[in-house]
Backbone as JSON Lines, residues from 0, in Angstrom:
{"i":0,"aa":"M","n":[46.8,95.77,169.59],"ca":[47.72,96.1,170.64],"c":[48.62,97.28,170.21]}
{"i":1,"aa":"T","n":[48.93,97.33,168.96],"ca":[49.74,98.42,168.5],"c":[49.01,99.73,168.66]}
{"i":2,"aa":"R","n":[47.73,99.7,168.46],"ca":[46.96,100.92,168.61],"c":[46.97,101.39,170.07]}
{"i":3,"aa":"F","n":[46.96,100.46,170.94],"ca":[46.98,100.8,172.36],"c":[48.26,101.52,172.73]}
{"i":4,"aa":"W","n":[49.37,101.04,172.29],"ca":[50.64,101.67,172.59],"c":[50.77,103.05,171.96]}
{"i":5,"aa":"L","n":[50.27,103.2,170.77],"ca":[50.29,104.5,170.13],"c":[49.44,105.5,170.9]}
{"i":6,"aa":"L","n":[48.32,105.02,171.36],"ca":[47.44,105.88,172.13],"c":[48.09,106.3,173.45]}
{"i":7,"aa":"L","n":[48.82,105.4,174.08],"ca":[49.5,105.71,175.32],"c":[50.64,106.73,175.08]}
{"i":8,"aa":"I","n":[51.34,106.57,174.0],"ca":[52.46,107.48,173.72],"c":[51.94,108.88,173.43]}
{"i":9,"aa":"I","n":[50.81,108.95,172.75],"ca":[50.24,110.26,172.44],"c":[49.69,110.93,173.69]}
{"i":10,"aa":"L","n":[49.05,110.16,174.54],"ca":[48.45,110.74,175.73],"c":[49.46,111.05,176.82]}
{"i":11,"aa":"F","n":[50.45,110.22,176.95],"ca":[51.47,110.43,177.98],"c":[52.84,110.55,177.3]}
{"i":12,"aa":"P","n":[53.2,111.76,176.89],"ca":[54.47,111.89,176.19],"c":[55.66,111.59,177.1]}
{"i":13,"aa":"V","n":[56.69,111.07,176.51],"ca":[57.9,110.72,177.24],"c":[58.8,111.96,177.28]}
{"i":14,"aa":"K","n":[59.34,112.22,178.41],"ca":[60.2,113.36,178.6],"c":[61.61,112.99,178.11]}
{"i":15,"aa":"T","n":[62.15,113.85,177.2],"ca":[63.52,113.61,176.71],"c":[64.46,114.6,177.37]}
{"i":16,"aa":"L","n":[65.64,114.14,177.64],"ca":[66.64,114.99,178.26],"c":[67.75,115.26,177.25]}
{"i":17,"aa":"A","n":[68.0,116.54,176.98],"ca":[69.07,116.91,176.04],"c":[69.83,118.09,176.61]}
{"i":18,"aa":"N","n":[71.1,118.09,176.38],"ca":[71.95,119.19,176.82],"c":[72.23,120.09,175.62]}
{"i":19,"aa":"P","n":[72.31,121.42,175.83],"ca":[72.64,122.31,174.71],"c":[74.1,122.08,174.27]}
{"i":20,"aa":"V","n":[74.35,122.27,172.97],"ca":[75.69,122.1,172.43],"c":[76.42,123.44,172.6]}
{"i":21,"aa":"V","n":[77.5,123.41,173.32],"ca":[78.3,124.61,173.57],"c":[79.73,124.28,173.14]}
{"i":22,"aa":"P","n":[80.33,125.14,172.3],"ca":[81.72,124.86,171.9],"c":[82.63,124.83,173.12]}
{"i":23,"aa":"T","n":[83.62,123.99,173.01],"ca":[84.53,123.83,174.16],"c":[85.77,124.71,174.04]}
{"i":24,"aa":"F","n":[85.88,125.49,172.97],"ca":[87.04,126.36,172.83],"c":[86.66,127.79,173.17]}
{"i":25,"aa":"R","n":[87.64,128.59,173.49],"ca":[87.43,130.0,173.8],"c":[87.99,130.89,172.68]}
{"i":26,"aa":"T","n":[89.17,130.55,172.15],"ca":[89.8,131.32,171.08],"c":[90.42,130.34,170.09]}
{"i":27,"aa":"G","n":[90.76,130.88,168.91],"ca":[91.4,130.04,167.9],"c":[91.89,130.89,166.74]}
{"i":28,"aa":"S","n":[92.54,130.25,165.84],"ca":[93.03,130.96,164.65],"c":[93.02,130.0,163.47]}
{"i":29,"aa":"S","n":[92.99,130.61,162.3],"ca":[92.97,129.83,161.06],"c":[93.93,130.52,160.09]}
{"i":30,"aa":"S","n":[94.63,129.73,159.3],"ca":[95.57,130.28,158.32],"c":[95.33,129.61,156.97]}
{"i":31,"aa":"T","n":[95.25,130.43,155.92],"ca":[95.04,129.92,154.57],"c":[96.12,130.5,153.66]}
{"i":32,"aa":"N","n":[96.78,129.65,152.91],"ca":[97.8,130.08,151.95],"c":[97.32,129.78,150.54]}
{"i":33,"aa":"S","n":[97.56,130.73,149.64],"ca":[97.22,130.56,148.23],"c":[98.4,131.03,147.39]}
{"i":34,"aa":"T","n":[98.85,130.22,146.46],"ca":[99.97,130.57,145.6],"c":[99.54,130.44,144.15]}
{"i":35,"aa":"S","n":[99.85,131.47,143.36],"ca":[99.57,131.4,141.92],"c":[100.83,131.79,141.16]}
{"i":36,"aa":"Q","n":[100.97,131.22,139.99],"ca":[102.15,131.5,139.17],"c":[101.67,131.81,137.76]}
{"i":37,"aa":"S","n":[102.29,132.85,137.15],"ca":[101.98,133.19,135.77],"c":[103.28,133.3,134.98]}
{"i":38,"aa":"V","n":[103.2,132.9,133.73],"ca":[104.34,132.97,132.83],"c":[103.89,133.78,131.62]}
{"i":39,"aa":"I","n":[104.58,134.89,131.37],"ca":[104.28,135.75,130.22],"c":[105.45,135.64,129.25]}
{"i":40,"aa":"T","n":[105.15,135.22,128.04],"ca":[106.15,135.14,126.98],"c":[105.81,136.2,125.96]}
{"i":41,"aa":"E","n":[106.76,137.07,125.67],"ca":[106.5,138.12,124.7],"c":[107.67,138.27,123.73]}
{"i":42,"aa":"T","n":[107.32,138.69,122.54],"ca":[108.29,138.97,121.49],"c":[108.07,140.39,121.01]}
{"i":43,"aa":"I","n":[109.12,141.17,121.03],"ca":[109.07,142.56,120.58],"c":[109.94,142.66,119.33]}
{"i":44,"aa":"V","n":[109.33,143.12,118.23],"ca":[110.08,143.29,116.98],"c":[109.99,144.76,116.6]}
{"i":45,"aa":"S","n":[111.14,145.36,116.36],"ca":[111.21,146.77,116.01],"c":[111.97,146.92,114.7]}
{"i":46,"aa":"H","n":[111.41,147.73,113.79],"ca":[112.07,148.01,112.51],"c":[112.45,149.49,112.48]}
{"i":47,"aa":"Q","n":[113.7,149.77,112.17],"ca":[114.15,151.14,112.01],"c":[114.4,151.38,110.53]}
{"i":48,"aa":"F","n":[113.77,152.43,110.01],"ca":[113.89,152.76,108.6],"c":[114.67,154.07,108.47]}
{"i":49,"aa":"R","n":[115.55,154.1,107.51],"ca":[116.28,155.31,107.18],"c":[115.58,155.88,105.95]}
{"i":50,"aa":"T","n":[114.89,157.02,106.13],"ca":[114.12,157.58,105.02],"c":[114.92,158.6,104.21]}
{"i":51,"aa":"G","n":[116.1,158.86,104.62],"ca":[116.99,159.77,103.88],"c":[118.34,159.1,103.73]}
{"i":52,"aa":"Y","n":[119.28,159.79,103.22],"ca":[120.6,159.22,103.06],"c":[121.61,160.1,103.78]}
{"i":53,"aa":"S","n":[122.81,159.57,103.94],"ca":[123.87,160.3,104.61],"c":[125.13,160.2,103.77]}
{"i":54,"aa":"L","n":[125.75,161.36,103.5],"ca":[127.0,161.42,102.77],"c":[128.03,162.08,103.67]}
{"i":55,"aa":"S","n":[129.13,161.4,103.88],"ca":[130.17,161.94,104.75],"c":[131.51,161.84,104.01]}
{"i":56,"aa":"V","n":[132.25,162.95,104.0],"ca":[133.54,163.0,103.31],"c":[134.54,163.69,104.23]}
{"i":57,"aa":"S","n":[135.73,163.13,104.32],"ca":[136.8,163.79,105.05],"c":[138.11,163.47,104.35]}
{"i":58,"aa":"G","n":[139.1,164.3,104.55],"ca":[140.39,164.05,103.93],"c":[141.3,165.25,104.02]}
{"i":59,"aa":"T","n":[142.49,165.07,103.49],"ca":[143.47,166.16,103.43],"c":[144.02,166.24,102.01]}
{"i":60,"aa":"N","n":[144.38,167.45,101.6],"ca":[144.96,167.73,100.3],"c":[143.99,167.34,99.17]}
{"i":61,"aa":"I","n":[142.67,167.58,99.4],"ca":[141.67,167.32,98.37],"c":[140.74,168.51,98.27]}
{"i":62,"aa":"E","n":[140.07,168.62,97.12],"ca":[139.06,169.65,96.95],"c":[138.03,169.14,95.95]}
{"i":63,"aa":"S","n":[136.92,169.86,95.86],"ca":[135.86,169.46,94.94],"c":[136.33,169.61,93.51]}
{"i":64,"aa":"A","n":[136.03,168.63,92.68],"ca":[136.38,168.68,91.27],"c":[135.3,169.37,90.46]}
{"i":65,"aa":"D","n":[134.17,169.73,91.08],"ca":[133.1,170.41,90.38],"c":[133.5,171.86,90.1]}
{"i":66,"aa":"V","n":[132.95,172.4,89.05],"ca":[133.3,173.75,88.6],"c":[133.02,174.79,89.68]}
{"i":67,"aa":"N","n":[131.87,174.69,90.33],"ca":[131.48,175.69,91.33],"c":[131.84,175.28,92.76]}
{"i":68,"aa":"G","n":[132.61,174.2,92.93],"ca":[132.96,173.73,94.27],"c":[131.78,173.05,94.97]}
{"i":69,"aa":"Y","n":[130.83,172.57,94.19],"ca":[129.62,171.95,94.71],"c":[129.97,170.6,95.35]}
{"i":70,"aa":"I","n":[129.62,170.41,96.62],"ca":[130.0,169.17,97.31],"c":[128.8,168.39,97.83]}
{"i":71,"aa":"N","n":[127.58,168.82,97.56],"ca":[126.41,168.07,97.99],"c":[125.98,167.11,96.9]}
{"i":72,"aa":"S","n":[125.54,165.94,97.31],"ca":[125.04,164.98,96.33],"c":[123.63,165.37,95.9]}
{"i":73,"aa":"I","n":[123.24,164.91,94.76],"ca":[121.92,165.23,94.22],"c":[121.02,164.02,94.4]}
{"i":74,"aa":"P","n":[119.97,164.13,95.2],"ca":[119.08,162.97,95.43],"c":[118.14,162.76,94.25]}
{"i":75,"aa":"T","n":[118.49,161.86,93.4],"ca":[117.67,161.63,92.22],"c":[117.02,160.26,92.18]}
{"i":76,"aa":"A","n":[117.54,159.29,92.87],"ca":[116.96,157.95,92.83],"c":[115.83,157.86,93.84]}
{"i":77,"aa":"E","n":[114.65,157.52,93.38],"ca":[113.5,157.33,94.28],"c":[113.12,155.87,94.26]}
{"i":78,"aa":"A","n":[112.73,155.35,95.41],"ca":[112.38,153.93,95.5],"c":[111.28,153.75,96.52]}
{"i":79,"aa":"T","n":[110.61,152.62,96.41],"ca":[109.58,152.21,97.37],"c":[109.95,150.84,97.87]}
{"i":80,"aa":"Q","n":[109.77,150.64,99.17],"ca":[110.14,149.37,99.78],"c":[109.01,148.91,100.7]}
{"i":81,"aa":"T","n":[108.8,147.6,100.79],"ca":[107.83,147.02,101.71],"c":[108.56,146.01,102.59]}
{"i":82,"aa":"A","n":[108.42,146.18,103.9],"ca":[109.03,145.24,104.85],"c":[108.01,144.94,105.92]}
{"i":83,"aa":"N","n":[107.65,143.68,106.05],"ca":[106.66,143.23,107.04],"c":[105.36,144.01,106.95]}
{"i":84,"aa":"G","n":[104.91,144.26,105.74],"ca":[103.63,144.95,105.53],"c":[103.69,146.46,105.67]}
{"i":85,"aa":"I","n":[104.87,147.02,105.88],"ca":[105.01,148.47,106.01],"c":[105.59,149.0,104.71]}
{"i":86,"aa":"N","n":[104.87,149.92,104.06],"ca":[105.34,150.52,102.8],"c":[105.92,151.9,103.1]}
{"i":87,"aa":"F","n":[107.03,152.21,102.47],"ca":[107.59,153.55,102.58],"c":[108.39,153.85,101.32]}
{"i":88,"aa":"S","n":[108.57,155.12,101.06],"ca":[109.37,155.53,99.9],"c":[110.45,156.49,100.38]}
{"i":89,"aa":"Y","n":[111.5,156.59,99.59],"ca":[112.63,157.4,99.99],"c":[113.41,157.83,98.75]}
{"i":90,"aa":"T","n":[114.33,158.75,98.95],"ca":[115.24,159.18,97.88],"c":[116.67,158.91,98.31]}
{"i":91,"aa":"S","n":[117.48,158.62,97.34],"ca":[118.9,158.35,97.59],"c":[119.7,159.0,96.47]}
{"i":92,"aa":"P","n":[120.96,159.24,96.72],"ca":[121.78,159.78,95.63],"c":[122.18,158.66,94.66]}
{"i":93,"aa":"T","n":[122.27,158.98,93.41],"ca":[122.85,158.04,92.45],"c":[124.36,158.19,92.52]}
{"i":94,"aa":"L","n":[125.07,157.18,92.09],"ca":[126.54,157.28,92.13],"c":[127.04,158.41,91.25]}
{"i":95,"aa":"E","n":[126.29,158.71,90.19],"ca":[126.69,159.83,89.33],"c":[126.49,161.17,90.04]}
{"i":96,"aa":"G","n":[125.59,161.22,91.03],"ca":[125.31,162.46,91.74],"c":[126.23,162.73,92.91]}
{"i":97,"aa":"V","n":[127.07,161.76,93.28],"ca":[128.0,161.93,94.4],"c":[129.15,162.85,93.94]}
{"i":98,"aa":"P","n":[129.57,163.79,94.76],"ca":[130.61,164.73,94.36],"c":[131.92,164.04,93.97]}
{"i":99,"aa":"R","n":[132.65,164.68,93.1],"ca":[133.96,164.2,92.66],"c":[135.04,165.04,93.35]}
{"i":100,"aa":"W","n":[136.2,164.42,93.56],"ca":[137.28,165.08,94.3],"c":[138.56,165.03,93.49]}
{"i":101,"aa":"K","n":[139.41,166.03,93.73],"ca":[140.72,166.03,93.08],"c":[141.78,166.42,94.1]}
{"i":102,"aa":"I","n":[142.99,166.01,93.83],"ca":[144.11,166.3,94.71],"c":[144.57,167.74,94.44]}
{"i":103,"aa":"V","n":[144.8,168.47,95.52],"ca":[145.21,169.87,95.41],"c":[146.68,169.96,94.99]}
{"i":104,"aa":"N","n":[147.58,169.31,95.72],"ca":[149.02,169.35,95.43],"c":[149.49,167.9,95.21]}
{"i":105,"aa":"A","n":[149.76,167.54,93.98],"ca":[150.08,166.15,93.63],"c":[151.38,165.67,94.26]}
{"i":106,"aa":"S","n":[152.27,166.59,94.68],"ca":[153.54,166.17,95.27],"c":[153.41,165.89,96.77]}
{"i":107,"aa":"Q","n":[152.27,166.18,97.35],"ca":[152.05,165.98,98.79],"c":[151.14,164.76,99.02]}
{"i":108,"aa":"P","n":[151.25,164.17,100.22],"ca":[150.35,163.04,100.53],"c":[148.91,163.54,100.65]}
{"i":109,"aa":"F","n":[147.96,162.65,100.4],"ca":[146.55,163.01,100.53],"c":[145.79,161.85,101.16]}
{"i":110,"aa":"S","n":[144.61,162.16,101.64],"ca":[143.72,161.11,102.16],"c":[142.3,161.5,101.81]}
{"i":111,"aa":"L","n":[141.47,160.48,101.6],"ca":[140.06,160.69,101.27],"c":[139.26,159.54,101.86]}
{"i":112,"aa":"V","n":[138.3,159.9,102.7],"ca":[137.37,158.91,103.25],"c":[135.98,159.38,102.88]}
{"i":113,"aa":"E","n":[135.27,158.55,102.13],"ca":[133.93,158.91,101.66],"c":[132.98,157.79,102.05]}
{"i":114,"aa":"S","n":[131.87,158.18,102.65],"ca":[130.89,157.2,103.11],"c":[129.5,157.64,102.68]}
{"i":115,"aa":"V","n":[128.8,156.74,102.01],"ca":[127.42,157.01,101.62],"c":[126.56,155.91,102.24]}
{"i":116,"aa":"I","n":[125.64,156.32,103.09],"ca":[124.7,155.38,103.69],"c":[123.35,155.67,103.07]}
{"i":117,"aa":"G","n":[122.83,154.7,102.36],"ca":[121.59,154.89,101.63],"c":[120.35,154.73,102.49]}
{"i":118,"aa":"S","n":[119.22,154.96,101.86],"ca":[117.93,154.86,102.53],"c":[117.47,153.42,102.55]}
{"i":119,"aa":"G","n":[116.45,153.15,103.35],"ca":[115.85,151.82,103.38],"c":[115.76,151.27,104.78]}
{"i":120,"aa":"L","n":[115.54,150.0,104.85],"ca":[115.45,149.31,106.14],"c":[116.84,149.3,106.76]}
{"i":121,"aa":"D","n":[116.97,149.9,107.92],"ca":[118.28,150.06,108.56],"c":[118.58,148.88,109.48]}
{"i":122,"aa":"T","n":[117.73,148.65,110.46],"ca":[117.96,147.56,111.4],"c":[116.63,146.93,111.81]}
{"i":123,"aa":"I","n":[116.7,145.67,112.17],"ca":[115.56,144.95,112.77],"c":[116.04,144.46,114.13]}
{"i":124,"aa":"T","n":[115.31,144.83,115.16],"ca":[115.64,144.41,116.51],"c":[114.54,143.48,117.0]}
{"i":125,"aa":"K","n":[114.93,142.29,117.46],"ca":[113.95,141.33,117.98],"c":[114.35,140.96,119.39]}
{"i":126,"aa":"I","n":[113.4,141.14,120.32],"ca":[113.63,140.83,121.73],"c":[112.62,139.77,122.14]}
{"i":127,"aa":"D","n":[113.12,138.62,122.59],"ca":[112.27,137.57,123.16],"c":[112.54,137.54,124.65]}
{"i":128,"aa":"R","n":[111.45,137.6,125.44],"ca":[111.65,137.52,126.88],"c":[110.5,136.76,127.54]}
{"i":129,"aa":"V","n":[110.82,136.17,128.68],"ca":[109.85,135.41,129.47],"c":[109.84,136.02,130.86]}
{"i":130,"aa":"I","n":[108.64,136.35,131.35],"ca":[108.49,136.93,132.68],"c":[107.75,135.91,133.54]}
{"i":131,"aa":"N","n":[108.41,135.43,134.58],"ca":[107.8,134.5,135.54],"c":[107.4,135.28,136.79]}
{"i":132,"aa":"T","n":[106.14,135.13,137.19],"ca":[105.65,135.82,138.37],"c":[104.99,134.81,139.3]}
{"i":133,"aa":"T","n":[105.38,134.84,140.56],"ca":[104.75,133.99,141.58],"c":[104.17,134.9,142.65]}
{"i":134,"aa":"T","n":[102.89,134.67,142.98],"ca":[102.21,135.46,144.0],"c":[101.72,134.53,145.08]}
{"i":135,"aa":"T","n":[102.06,134.86,146.34],"ca":[101.6,134.06,147.48],"c":[100.77,134.96,148.38]}
{"i":136,"aa":"T","n":[99.55,134.5,148.71],"ca":[98.67,135.24,149.6],"c":[98.42,134.39,150.85]}
{"i":137,"aa":"T","n":[98.6,135.0,152.01],"ca":[98.36,134.34,153.29],"c":[97.27,135.1,154.04]}
{"i":138,"aa":"V","n":[96.23,134.38,154.45],"ca":[95.14,134.99,155.22],"c":[95.16,134.38,156.61]}
{"i":139,"aa":"E","n":[95.32,135.22,157.63],"ca":[95.32,134.79,159.02],"c":[94.01,135.25,159.66]}
{"i":140,"aa":"T","n":[93.28,134.36,160.28],"ca":[92.03,134.69,160.95],"c":[92.13,134.29,162.41]}
{"i":141,"aa":"T","n":[91.84,135.21,163.33],"ca":[91.81,134.92,164.76],"c":[90.39,135.18,165.25]}
{"i":142,"aa":"F","n":[89.88,134.24,166.04],"ca":[88.51,134.38,166.53],"c":[88.46,133.99,168.0]}
{"i":143,"aa":"G","n":[87.41,134.44,168.65],"ca":[87.22,134.12,170.06],"c":[85.74,134.14,170.41]}
{"i":144,"aa":"Q","n":[85.44,133.66,171.57],"ca":[84.04,133.58,172.0],"c":[83.78,134.55,173.12]}
């Protein structure tokens, strides 16, 4: 009996009724938001080296005690220094090479300011900073039929 029904279905197909699928909207829109955040942490280290020296003298009622009036120091001390893997060499005056001074008129007031800044590592600057960045992207899509 099953064979009979199969034979009937094959010989006389059944008509199916279907409607086409049609969207019921005419227009529309879509919106997408995306937000990302980044954090950058950085450290900046800077080394300033003084490769020479500085001698500064000022005053009143003084003069050079040297025979020829020589007032420049003689750079005789040489040294090498390593700081954070950086090697450098420099010259500096010895204390014996710094000029000598004498008072011109002993009955008058006098002043003497002498400054010697030697060579070497001068300053280390370290800057730590954090940069926070937030980025928001919005995509708007409009469509129609």
